Short mmCIF file of C-alpha atoms in Angstrom, two decimals:
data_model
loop_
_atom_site.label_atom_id
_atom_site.label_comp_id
_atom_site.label_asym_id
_atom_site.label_seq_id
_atom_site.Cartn_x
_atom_site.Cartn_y
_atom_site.Cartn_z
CA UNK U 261 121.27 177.71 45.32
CA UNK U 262 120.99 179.84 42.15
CA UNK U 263 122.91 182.85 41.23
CA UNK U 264 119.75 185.57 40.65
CA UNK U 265 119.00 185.57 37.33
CA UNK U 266 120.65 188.61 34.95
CA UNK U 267 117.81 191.17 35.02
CA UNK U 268 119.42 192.19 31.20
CA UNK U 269 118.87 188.64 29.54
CA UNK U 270 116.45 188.59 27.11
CA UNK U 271 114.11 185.28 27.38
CA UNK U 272 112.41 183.34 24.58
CA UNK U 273 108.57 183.60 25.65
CA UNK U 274 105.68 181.76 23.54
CA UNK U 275 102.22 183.01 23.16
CA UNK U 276 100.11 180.97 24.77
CA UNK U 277 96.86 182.96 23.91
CA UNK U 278 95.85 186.00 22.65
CA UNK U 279 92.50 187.48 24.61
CA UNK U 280 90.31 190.39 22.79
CA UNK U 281 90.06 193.23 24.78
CA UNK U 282 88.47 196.19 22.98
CA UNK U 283 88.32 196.76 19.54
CA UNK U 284 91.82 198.72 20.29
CA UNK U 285 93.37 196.39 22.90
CA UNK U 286 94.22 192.77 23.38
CA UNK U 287 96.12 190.33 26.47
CA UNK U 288 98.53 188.79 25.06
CA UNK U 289 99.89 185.45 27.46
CA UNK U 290 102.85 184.40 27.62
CA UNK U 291 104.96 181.00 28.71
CA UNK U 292 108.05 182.69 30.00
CA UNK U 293 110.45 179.13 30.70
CA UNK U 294 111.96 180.04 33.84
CA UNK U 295 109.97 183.18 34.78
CA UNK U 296 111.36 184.51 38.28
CA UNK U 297 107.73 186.17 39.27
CA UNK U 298 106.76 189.53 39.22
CA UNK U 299 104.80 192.16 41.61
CA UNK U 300 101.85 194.02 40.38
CA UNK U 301 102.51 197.14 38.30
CA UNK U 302 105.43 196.05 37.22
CA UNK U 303 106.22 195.87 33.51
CA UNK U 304 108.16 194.19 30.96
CA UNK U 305 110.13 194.60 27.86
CA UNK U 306 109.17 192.56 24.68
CA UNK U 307 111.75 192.82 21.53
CA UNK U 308 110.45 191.64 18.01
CA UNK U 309 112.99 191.03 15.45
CA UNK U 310 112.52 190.77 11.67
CA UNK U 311 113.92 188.28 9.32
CA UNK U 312 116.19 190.75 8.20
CA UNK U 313 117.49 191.22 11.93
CA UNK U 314 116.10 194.73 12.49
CA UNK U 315 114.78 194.53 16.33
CA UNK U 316 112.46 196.98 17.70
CA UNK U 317 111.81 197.06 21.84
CA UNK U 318 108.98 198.30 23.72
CA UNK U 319 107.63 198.49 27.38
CA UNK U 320 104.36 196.94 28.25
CA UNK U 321 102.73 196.87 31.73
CA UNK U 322 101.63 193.72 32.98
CA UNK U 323 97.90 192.86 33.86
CA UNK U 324 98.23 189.36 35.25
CA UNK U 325 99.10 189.19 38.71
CA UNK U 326 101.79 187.79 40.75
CA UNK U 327 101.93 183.68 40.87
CA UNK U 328 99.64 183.74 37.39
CA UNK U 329 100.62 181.06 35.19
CA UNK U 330 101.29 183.30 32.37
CA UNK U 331 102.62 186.52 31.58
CA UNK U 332 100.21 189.25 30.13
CA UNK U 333 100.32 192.28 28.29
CA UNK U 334 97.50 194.10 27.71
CA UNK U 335 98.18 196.21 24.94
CA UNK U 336 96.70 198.91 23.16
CA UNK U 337 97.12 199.82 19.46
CA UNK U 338 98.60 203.34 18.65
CA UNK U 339 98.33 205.11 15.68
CA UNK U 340 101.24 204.78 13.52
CA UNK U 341 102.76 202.65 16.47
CA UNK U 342 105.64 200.12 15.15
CA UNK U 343 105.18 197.41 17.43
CA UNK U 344 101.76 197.59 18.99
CA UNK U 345 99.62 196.53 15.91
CA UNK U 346 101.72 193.43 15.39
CA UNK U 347 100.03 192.67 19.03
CA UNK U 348 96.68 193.88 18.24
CA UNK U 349 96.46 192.62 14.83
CA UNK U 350 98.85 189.96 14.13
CA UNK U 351 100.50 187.87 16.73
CA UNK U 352 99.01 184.09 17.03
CA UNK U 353 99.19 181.49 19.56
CA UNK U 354 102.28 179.39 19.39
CA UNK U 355 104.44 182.83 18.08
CA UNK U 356 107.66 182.96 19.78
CA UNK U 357 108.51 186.29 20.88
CA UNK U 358 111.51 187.21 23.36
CA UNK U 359 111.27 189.35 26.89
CA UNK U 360 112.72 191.01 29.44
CA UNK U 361 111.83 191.53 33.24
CA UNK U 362 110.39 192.39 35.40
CA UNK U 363 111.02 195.36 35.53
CA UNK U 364 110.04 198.50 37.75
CA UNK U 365 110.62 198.36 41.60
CA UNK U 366 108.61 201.46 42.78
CA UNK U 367 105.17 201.61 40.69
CA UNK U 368 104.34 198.15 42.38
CA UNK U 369 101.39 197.27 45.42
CA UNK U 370 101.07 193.40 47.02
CA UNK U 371 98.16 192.99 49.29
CA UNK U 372 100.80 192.64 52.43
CA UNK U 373 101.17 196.70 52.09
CA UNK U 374 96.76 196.89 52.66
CA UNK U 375 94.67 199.45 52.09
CA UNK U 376 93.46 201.84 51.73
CA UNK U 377 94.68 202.10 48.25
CA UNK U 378 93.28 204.51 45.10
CA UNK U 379 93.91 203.49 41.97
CA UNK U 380 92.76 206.08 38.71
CA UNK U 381 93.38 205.06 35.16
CA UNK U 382 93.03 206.83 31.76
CA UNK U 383 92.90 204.64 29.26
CA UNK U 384 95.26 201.51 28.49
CA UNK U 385 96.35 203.47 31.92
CA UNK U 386 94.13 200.57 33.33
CA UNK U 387 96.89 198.05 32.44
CA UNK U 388 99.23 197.99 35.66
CA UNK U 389 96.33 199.13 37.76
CA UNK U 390 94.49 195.48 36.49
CA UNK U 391 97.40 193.43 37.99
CA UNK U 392 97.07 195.42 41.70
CA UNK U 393 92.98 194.90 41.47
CA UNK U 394 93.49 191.07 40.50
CA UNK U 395 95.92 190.65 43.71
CA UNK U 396 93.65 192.20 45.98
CA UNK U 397 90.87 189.96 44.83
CA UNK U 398 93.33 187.00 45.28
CA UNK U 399 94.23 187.63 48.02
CA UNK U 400 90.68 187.78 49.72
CA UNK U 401 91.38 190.04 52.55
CA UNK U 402 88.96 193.52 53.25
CA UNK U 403 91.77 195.20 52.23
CA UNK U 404 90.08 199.27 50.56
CA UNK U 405 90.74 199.21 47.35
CA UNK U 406 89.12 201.96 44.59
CA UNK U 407 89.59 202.77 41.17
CA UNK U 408 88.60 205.36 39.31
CA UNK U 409 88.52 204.33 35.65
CA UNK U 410 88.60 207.11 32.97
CA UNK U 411 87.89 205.61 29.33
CA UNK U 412 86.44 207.74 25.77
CA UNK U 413 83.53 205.38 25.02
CA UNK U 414 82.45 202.15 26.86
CA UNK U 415 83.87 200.13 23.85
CA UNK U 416 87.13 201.61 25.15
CA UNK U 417 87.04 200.44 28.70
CA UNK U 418 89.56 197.57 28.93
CA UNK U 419 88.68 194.38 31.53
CA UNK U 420 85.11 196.06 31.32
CA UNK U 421 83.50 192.75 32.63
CA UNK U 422 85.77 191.26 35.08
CA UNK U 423 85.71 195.01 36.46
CA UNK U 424 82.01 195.48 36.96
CA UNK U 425 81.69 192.09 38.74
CA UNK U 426 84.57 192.77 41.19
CA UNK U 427 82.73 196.04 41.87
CA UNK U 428 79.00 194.38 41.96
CA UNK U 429 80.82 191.84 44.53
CA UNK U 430 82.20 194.52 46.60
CA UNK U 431 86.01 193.48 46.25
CA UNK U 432 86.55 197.07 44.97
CA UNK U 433 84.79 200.30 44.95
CA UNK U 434 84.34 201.16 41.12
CA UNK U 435 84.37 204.46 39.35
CA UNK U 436 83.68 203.98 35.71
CA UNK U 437 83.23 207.68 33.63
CA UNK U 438 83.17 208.18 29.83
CA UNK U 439 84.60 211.24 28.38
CA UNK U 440 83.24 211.07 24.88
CA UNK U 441 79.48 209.74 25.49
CA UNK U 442 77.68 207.39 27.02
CA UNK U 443 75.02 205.08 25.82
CA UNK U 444 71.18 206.05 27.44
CA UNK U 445 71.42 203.19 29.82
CA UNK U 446 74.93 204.42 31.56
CA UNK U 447 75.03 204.37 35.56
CA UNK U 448 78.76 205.39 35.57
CA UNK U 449 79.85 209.11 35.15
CA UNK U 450 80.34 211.26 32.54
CA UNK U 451 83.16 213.72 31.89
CA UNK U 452 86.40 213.58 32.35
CA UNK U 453 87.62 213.22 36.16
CA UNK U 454 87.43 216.39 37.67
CA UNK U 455 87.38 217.58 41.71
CA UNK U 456 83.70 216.41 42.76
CA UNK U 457 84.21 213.15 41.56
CA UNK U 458 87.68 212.15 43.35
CA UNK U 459 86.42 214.15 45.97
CA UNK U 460 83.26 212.05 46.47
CA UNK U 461 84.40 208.64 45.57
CA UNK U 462 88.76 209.12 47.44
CA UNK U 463 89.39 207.55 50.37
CA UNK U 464 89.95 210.80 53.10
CA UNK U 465 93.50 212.02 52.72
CA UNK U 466 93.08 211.63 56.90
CA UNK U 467 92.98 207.50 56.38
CA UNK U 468 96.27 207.96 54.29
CA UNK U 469 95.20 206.35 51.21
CA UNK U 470 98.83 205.18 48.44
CA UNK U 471 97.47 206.15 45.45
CA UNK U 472 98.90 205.47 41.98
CA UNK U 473 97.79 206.95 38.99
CA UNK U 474 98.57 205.48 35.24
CA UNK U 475 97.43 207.16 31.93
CA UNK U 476 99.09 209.40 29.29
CA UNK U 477 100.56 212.32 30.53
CA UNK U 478 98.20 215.24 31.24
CA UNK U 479 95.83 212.69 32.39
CA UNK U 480 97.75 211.93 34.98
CA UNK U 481 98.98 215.69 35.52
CA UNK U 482 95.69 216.86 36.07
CA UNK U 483 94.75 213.93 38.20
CA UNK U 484 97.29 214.95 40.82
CA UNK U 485 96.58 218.59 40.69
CA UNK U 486 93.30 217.29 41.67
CA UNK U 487 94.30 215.09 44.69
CA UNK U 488 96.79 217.45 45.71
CA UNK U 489 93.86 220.17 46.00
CA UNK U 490 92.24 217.52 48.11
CA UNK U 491 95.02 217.65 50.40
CA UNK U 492 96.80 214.21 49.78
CA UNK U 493 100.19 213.70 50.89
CA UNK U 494 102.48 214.08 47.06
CA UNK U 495 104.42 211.58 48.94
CA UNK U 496 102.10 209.09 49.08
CA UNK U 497 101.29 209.58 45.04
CA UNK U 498 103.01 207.21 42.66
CA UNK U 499 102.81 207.98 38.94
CA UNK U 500 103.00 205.97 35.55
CA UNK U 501 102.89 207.90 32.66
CA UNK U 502 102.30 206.61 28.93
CA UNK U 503 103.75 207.62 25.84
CA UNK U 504 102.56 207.63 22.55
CA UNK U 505 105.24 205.31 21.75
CA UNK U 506 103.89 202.02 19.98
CA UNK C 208 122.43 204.77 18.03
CA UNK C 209 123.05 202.17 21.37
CA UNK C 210 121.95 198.95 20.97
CA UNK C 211 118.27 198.16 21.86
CA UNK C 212 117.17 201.82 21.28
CA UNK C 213 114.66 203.44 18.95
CA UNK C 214 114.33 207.24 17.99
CA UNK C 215 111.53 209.33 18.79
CA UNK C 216 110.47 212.42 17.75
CA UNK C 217 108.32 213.94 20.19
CA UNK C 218 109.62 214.22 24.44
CA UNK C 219 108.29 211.58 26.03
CA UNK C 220 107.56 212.17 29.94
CA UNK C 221 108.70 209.85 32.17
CA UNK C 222 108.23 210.64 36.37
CA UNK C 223 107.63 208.91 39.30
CA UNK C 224 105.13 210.87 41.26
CA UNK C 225 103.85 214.60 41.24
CA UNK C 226 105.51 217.14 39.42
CA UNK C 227 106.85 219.83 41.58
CA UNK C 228 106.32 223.07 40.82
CA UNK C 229 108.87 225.61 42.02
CA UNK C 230 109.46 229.66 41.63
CA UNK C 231 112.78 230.49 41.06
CA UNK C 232 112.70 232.92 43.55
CA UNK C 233 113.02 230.25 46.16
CA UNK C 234 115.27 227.57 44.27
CA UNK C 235 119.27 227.70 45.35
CA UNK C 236 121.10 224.78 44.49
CA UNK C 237 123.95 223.44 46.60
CA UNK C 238 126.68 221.29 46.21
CA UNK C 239 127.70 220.13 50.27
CA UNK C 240 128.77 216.39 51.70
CA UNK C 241 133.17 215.59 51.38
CA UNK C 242 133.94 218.31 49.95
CA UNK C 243 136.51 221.33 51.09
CA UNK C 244 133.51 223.79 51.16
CA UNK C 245 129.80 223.63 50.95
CA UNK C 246 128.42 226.31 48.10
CA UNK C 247 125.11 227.35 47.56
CA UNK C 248 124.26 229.61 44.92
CA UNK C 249 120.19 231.52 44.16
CA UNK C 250 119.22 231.23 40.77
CA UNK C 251 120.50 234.46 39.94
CA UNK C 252 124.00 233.61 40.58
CA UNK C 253 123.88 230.30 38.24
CA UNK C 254 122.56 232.73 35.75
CA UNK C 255 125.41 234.61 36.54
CA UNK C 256 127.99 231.69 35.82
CA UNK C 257 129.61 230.58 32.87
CA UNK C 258 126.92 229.32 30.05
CA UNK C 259 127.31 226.86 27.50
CA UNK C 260 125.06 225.56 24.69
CA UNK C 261 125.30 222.37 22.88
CA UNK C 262 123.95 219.43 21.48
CA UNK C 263 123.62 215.83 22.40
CA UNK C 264 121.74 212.65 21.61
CA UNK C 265 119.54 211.38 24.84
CA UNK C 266 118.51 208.02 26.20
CA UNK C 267 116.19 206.45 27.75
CA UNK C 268 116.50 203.48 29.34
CA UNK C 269 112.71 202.41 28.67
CA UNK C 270 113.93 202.26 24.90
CA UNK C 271 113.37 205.60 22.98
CA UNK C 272 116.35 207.41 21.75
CA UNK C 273 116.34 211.69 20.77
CA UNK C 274 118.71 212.93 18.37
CA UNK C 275 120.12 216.55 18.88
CA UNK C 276 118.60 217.72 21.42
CA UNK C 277 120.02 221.69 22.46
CA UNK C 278 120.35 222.84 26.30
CA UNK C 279 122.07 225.54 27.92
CA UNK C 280 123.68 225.31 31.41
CA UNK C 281 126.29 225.11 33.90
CA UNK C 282 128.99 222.47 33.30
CA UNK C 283 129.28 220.49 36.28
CA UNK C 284 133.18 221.42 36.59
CA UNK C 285 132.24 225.15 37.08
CA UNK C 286 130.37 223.74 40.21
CA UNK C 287 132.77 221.81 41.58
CA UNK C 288 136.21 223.96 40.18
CA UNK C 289 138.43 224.77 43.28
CA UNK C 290 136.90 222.54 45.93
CA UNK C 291 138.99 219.98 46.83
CA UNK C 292 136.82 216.46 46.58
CA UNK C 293 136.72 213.79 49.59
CA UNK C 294 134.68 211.25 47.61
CA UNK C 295 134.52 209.70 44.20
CA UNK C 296 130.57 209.76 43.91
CA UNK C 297 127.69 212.15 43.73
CA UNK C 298 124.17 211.83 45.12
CA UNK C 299 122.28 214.13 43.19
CA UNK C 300 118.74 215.35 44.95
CA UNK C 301 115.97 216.86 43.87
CA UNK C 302 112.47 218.54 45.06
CA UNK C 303 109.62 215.78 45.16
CA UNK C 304 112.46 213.90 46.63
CA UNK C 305 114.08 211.55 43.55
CA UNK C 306 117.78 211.27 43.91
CA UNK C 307 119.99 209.64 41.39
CA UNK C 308 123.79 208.42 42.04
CA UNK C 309 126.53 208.56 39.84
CA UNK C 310 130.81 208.37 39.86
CA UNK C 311 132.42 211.84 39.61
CA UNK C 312 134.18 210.44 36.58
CA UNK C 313 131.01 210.53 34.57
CA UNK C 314 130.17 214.11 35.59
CA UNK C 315 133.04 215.85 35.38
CA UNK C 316 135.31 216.46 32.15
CA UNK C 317 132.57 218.21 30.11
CA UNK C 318 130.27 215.46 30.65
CA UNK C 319 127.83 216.53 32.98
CA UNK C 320 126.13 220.18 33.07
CA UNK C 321 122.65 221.43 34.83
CA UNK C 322 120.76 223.32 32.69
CA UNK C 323 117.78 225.42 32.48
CA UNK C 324 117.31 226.01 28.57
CA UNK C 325 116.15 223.44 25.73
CA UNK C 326 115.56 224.20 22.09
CA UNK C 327 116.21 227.84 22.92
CA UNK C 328 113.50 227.94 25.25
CA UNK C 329 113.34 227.65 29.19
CA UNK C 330 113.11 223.99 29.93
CA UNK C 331 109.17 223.04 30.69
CA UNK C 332 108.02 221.83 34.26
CA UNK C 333 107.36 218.56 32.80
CA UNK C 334 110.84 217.65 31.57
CA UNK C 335 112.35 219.19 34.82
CA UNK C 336 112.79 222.40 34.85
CA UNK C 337 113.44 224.89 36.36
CA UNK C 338 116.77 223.07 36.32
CA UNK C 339 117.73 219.76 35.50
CA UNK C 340 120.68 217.89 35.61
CA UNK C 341 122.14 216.57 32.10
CA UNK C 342 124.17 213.61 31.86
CA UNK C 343 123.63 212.42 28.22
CA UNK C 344 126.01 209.62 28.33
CA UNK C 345 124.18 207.64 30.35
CA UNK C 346 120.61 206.96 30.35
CA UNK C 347 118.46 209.15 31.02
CA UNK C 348 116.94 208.60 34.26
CA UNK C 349 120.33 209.70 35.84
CA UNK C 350 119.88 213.73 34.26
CA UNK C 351 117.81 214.19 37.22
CA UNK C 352 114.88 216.44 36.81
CA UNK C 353 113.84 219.30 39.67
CA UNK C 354 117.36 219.38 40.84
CA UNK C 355 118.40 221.31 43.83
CA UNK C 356 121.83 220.05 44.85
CA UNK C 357 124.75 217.76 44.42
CA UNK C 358 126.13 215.91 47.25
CA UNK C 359 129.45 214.24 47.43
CA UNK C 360 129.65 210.92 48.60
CA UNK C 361 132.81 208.75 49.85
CA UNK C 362 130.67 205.52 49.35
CA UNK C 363 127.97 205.15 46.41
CA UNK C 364 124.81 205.06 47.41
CA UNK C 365 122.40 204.20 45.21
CA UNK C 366 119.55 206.27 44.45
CA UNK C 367 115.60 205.85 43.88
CA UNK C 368 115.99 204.27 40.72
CA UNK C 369 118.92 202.56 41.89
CA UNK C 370 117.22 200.58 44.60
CA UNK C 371 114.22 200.05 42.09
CA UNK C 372 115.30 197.64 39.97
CA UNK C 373 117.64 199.99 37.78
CA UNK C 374 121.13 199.12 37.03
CA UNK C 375 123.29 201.42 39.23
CA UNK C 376 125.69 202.85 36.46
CA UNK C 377 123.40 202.97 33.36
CA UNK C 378 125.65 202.71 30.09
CA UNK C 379 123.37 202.81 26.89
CA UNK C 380 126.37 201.82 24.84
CA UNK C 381 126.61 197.88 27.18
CA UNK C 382 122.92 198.22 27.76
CA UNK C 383 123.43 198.94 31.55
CA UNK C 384 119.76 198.73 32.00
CA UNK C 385 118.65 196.36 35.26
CA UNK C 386 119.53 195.63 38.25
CA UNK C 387 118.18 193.72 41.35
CA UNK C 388 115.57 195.56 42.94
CA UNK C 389 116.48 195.51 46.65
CA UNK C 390 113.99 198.17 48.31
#
C-alpha cells in the first residue's frame, strides 16, 4: 500500500497536445506521471515559472473526464490575463509545465449519482460542465442529462461539434443560445438565458433535478434567480463562478 | 505576499451555490454549543457593540492575493468576552448552509472579527454581507460569508470546504491549501 499522495505537491506534467478550440480557447493535454484520477468538475492548478524564477499560479477546470488518458484544460484567453495567453498562444507539445490536483470536492457529478441533472454554462463556463457531459456519454446509461449553453457568437461556443452530435444522438438534451447574433441559418436561441427558456427546456423542479451552473459571475447570479423563480430546491444548486483572472 | 499568491485588483467572487439574500430585520447571530451561556444578539445590538476599522491583506486559496482591504466589525473577543469556553474549536454557520471550522486560537486575540462594512461602504450581497466573518490570516474561504452564528466545538469538525478537498487549517504563509477530500 501507498501513503495517499500530498494533495500540495506540485507535479511535473508534459504537454502532450494542444487542441484549437475557438479562436479564444484551446485544450491543452497533459501527461501527469503518476496522476491519482480525478472526478468531473473538478479543477486543477498549473504554475509557470520564468527563467528568472518568477512563478505565477492559476486555476483551470478540467474538460477531460475521469479515467482519460490525459489531463485537459480548456482554457480561454483573457484580456490582459498573465498566464492564459501563454496557453492560447504559446505553449507547444513536448513543454513541460508543473500541476497541482485535483482539486475541488463539491462542484463534481459521476454517472453513479444519475439524473436528472441540468447543467447551464456561460462561456469558458462550459469547461467543467464538458467533463460531466463526457462521463455521462461514457458511461452509456439513460441517465437525463441537459445543458443549457450560453455563448456571444457561435465562433465562441467551445466543444461546438462534439456538443451538437451528443445532442443529435440523444445522449443529452442541448440548449445552444447566442447573445450577440446569430448567423441566418441558426436553430439554437437567441438572447441571453432568461425565464421561458429554462422554464421550457429544465427538468420539473418535482423530478428533483442537481443542477450546477458555471460562468462569470452575474451569469451565474442571474441564472439562479431564474431557477429559484422556477421553484428549484437552492439546495440542490451548485455554483462555479469565474473570474477575470488570467 | 505568501508564497504561490498573486495580487488582484478587482474582488473576485468565489461561492458554492445561491447567494442568500437576507433583511436585516430577521438576521440575529448567535454564538451557542460548550460554552457557559448561549447569546444571541438582532442586528441592532451588534450595531450597538464595540466597532473597529482596519486594514488587512486577504487570501485566497485559489491563488489571488488583495492588498489593504478596509472592514468594520465586531472583534470576535467582544463575542465571546465573559463566557467561559468548553471547547478549543469553532464551527462557524451560515444561511445557504456553508460552515467553515477553525481553532479558537486563530479567532481570538484580535485575529478574527465579523463585519458588515468594506471600503467604507456596507459589505455587498455578493462578498457576504450582510455580515461576514473575517479571518485574514488564513485563507480566505474560512471568513465565512452570510454568517449567522458561531458554535463552539470540543472536537473539530471539519466544515464544507473541509470535507471537500480543502486543507482543514488553511495557512497562506505554509501553503495550507489541500487536503483529502473525504465526503
Amino acid at each position: 500500500m501507498t501513503a495517499a499522495a500530498d494533495p500540495n505537491a506540485w507535479r511535473l506534467a508534459t504537454v502532450r497536445s494542444v487542441v484549437r478550440e475557438t479562436i479564444r480557447a484551446v485544450t491543452v493535454r497533459f501527461d501527469v506521471p503518476g496522476w491519482p484520477g480525478h472526478l468531473a468538475g473538478q479543477r486543477i492548478d498549473v504554475r509557470l515559472t520564468a527563467e528568472d524564477g518568477y512563478s505565477a499560479v492559476r486555476a483551470y477546470s478540467m474538460s477531460s473526464p475521469p479515467g482519460s488518458p490525459t489531463v485537459d484544460v480548456t482554457v480561454e484567453r483573457v484580456p490582459d490575463g498573465e498566464v492564459s495567453p501563454f496557453f492560447v498562444e504559446e505553449v507547444r507539445a513536448g513543454d513541460e509545465i508543473e500541476v497541482r490536483g485535483p482539486i475541488g470536492g463539491a462542484f463534481t457529478w459521476t454517472p453513479a449519482q444519475g439524473g436528472p441533472i441540468l447543467l447551464v454554462g456561460g462561456g469558458s463556463g462550459i469547461v467543467p460542465l464538458m467533463a460531466m457531459v463526457r462521463a455521462h456519454a461514457a458511461a452509456g446509461d439513460d441517465a437525463d442529462v441537459r445543458l443549457a449553453l450560453s455563448a456571444r457568437t457561435i465562433e465562441d461556443v467551445i466543444f461546438a461539434e462534439e456538443l451538437r452530435e451528443l445532442g443529435e444522438t440523444g445522449t443529452i438534451r442541448l440548449l445552444e443560445t447566442l447573445t450577440r447574433g446569430a448567423p441566418p441559418w441558426w436553430h439554437g436561441a437567441t438572447g441571453r438565458v432568461d425565464l421561458d427558456m429554462l422554464s421550457a427546456f429544465a427538468p420539473s423542479p418535482a423530478d428533483e433535478p442537481t443542477i450546477y451552473i458555471c460562468g462569470p459571475e452575474g451569469f451565474v447570479e442571474t441564472v439562479v434567480a431564474i431557477l429559484l423563480t422556477i421553484g428549484h430546491d437552492p439546495a440542490a444548486i451548485r455554483t462555479e463562478r469565474f473570474g477575470l483572472n488570467g | 505576499m505568501p508564497p504561490g499568491q498573486h495580487v488582484v485588483h478587482d474582488f473576485p467572487v468565489l461561492t458554492y451555490g445561491p447567494t442568500p439574500h437576507v433583511s436585516t430585520n430577521r438576521w440575529s447571530f448567535s454564538v451557542d454549543g460548550a460554552v457557559s451561556d448561549a447569546r444571541r444578539w438582532t442586528w441592532d445590538e451588534i450595531q450597538a457593540l464595540p466597532q473597529e476599522t482596519f486594514t488587512r491583506d486577504i487570501h485566497c486559496v485559489t491563488s489571488w492575493s488583495k492588498f489593504d482591504t478596509e472592514w468594520t466589525g465586531v472583534s470576535v473577543d467582544v463575542l465571546l468576552r465573559g463566557l467561559e469556553l468548553g471547547g478549543g474549536f469553532i464551527t462557524a454557520w451560515c444561511d445557504g448552509g456553508y460552515t467553515t471550522n477553525l481553532p479558537l486560537a486563530d479567532v481570538t486575540g484580535g485575529k478574527a472579527w465579523i463585519v458588515h462594512t468594506y471600503d467604507g461602504a456596507p459589505l455587498p450581497v455578493e462578498h457576504g454581507g450582510p455580515m461576514r466573518l473575517l479571518v485574514p490570516h488564513l485563507y480566505f474561504w474560512k471568513s465565512a460569508k452570510w454568517i449567522r452564528g458561531i458554535t463552539v466545538t470540543v472536537e473539530d469538525e471539519p466544515g464544507f470546504w473541509e470535507q471537500n478537498g480543502y486543507h482543514d487549517h488553511g495557512d497562506p504563509w505554509t501553503e495550507e491549501r489541500y487536503g483529502v477530500a473525504f465526503r
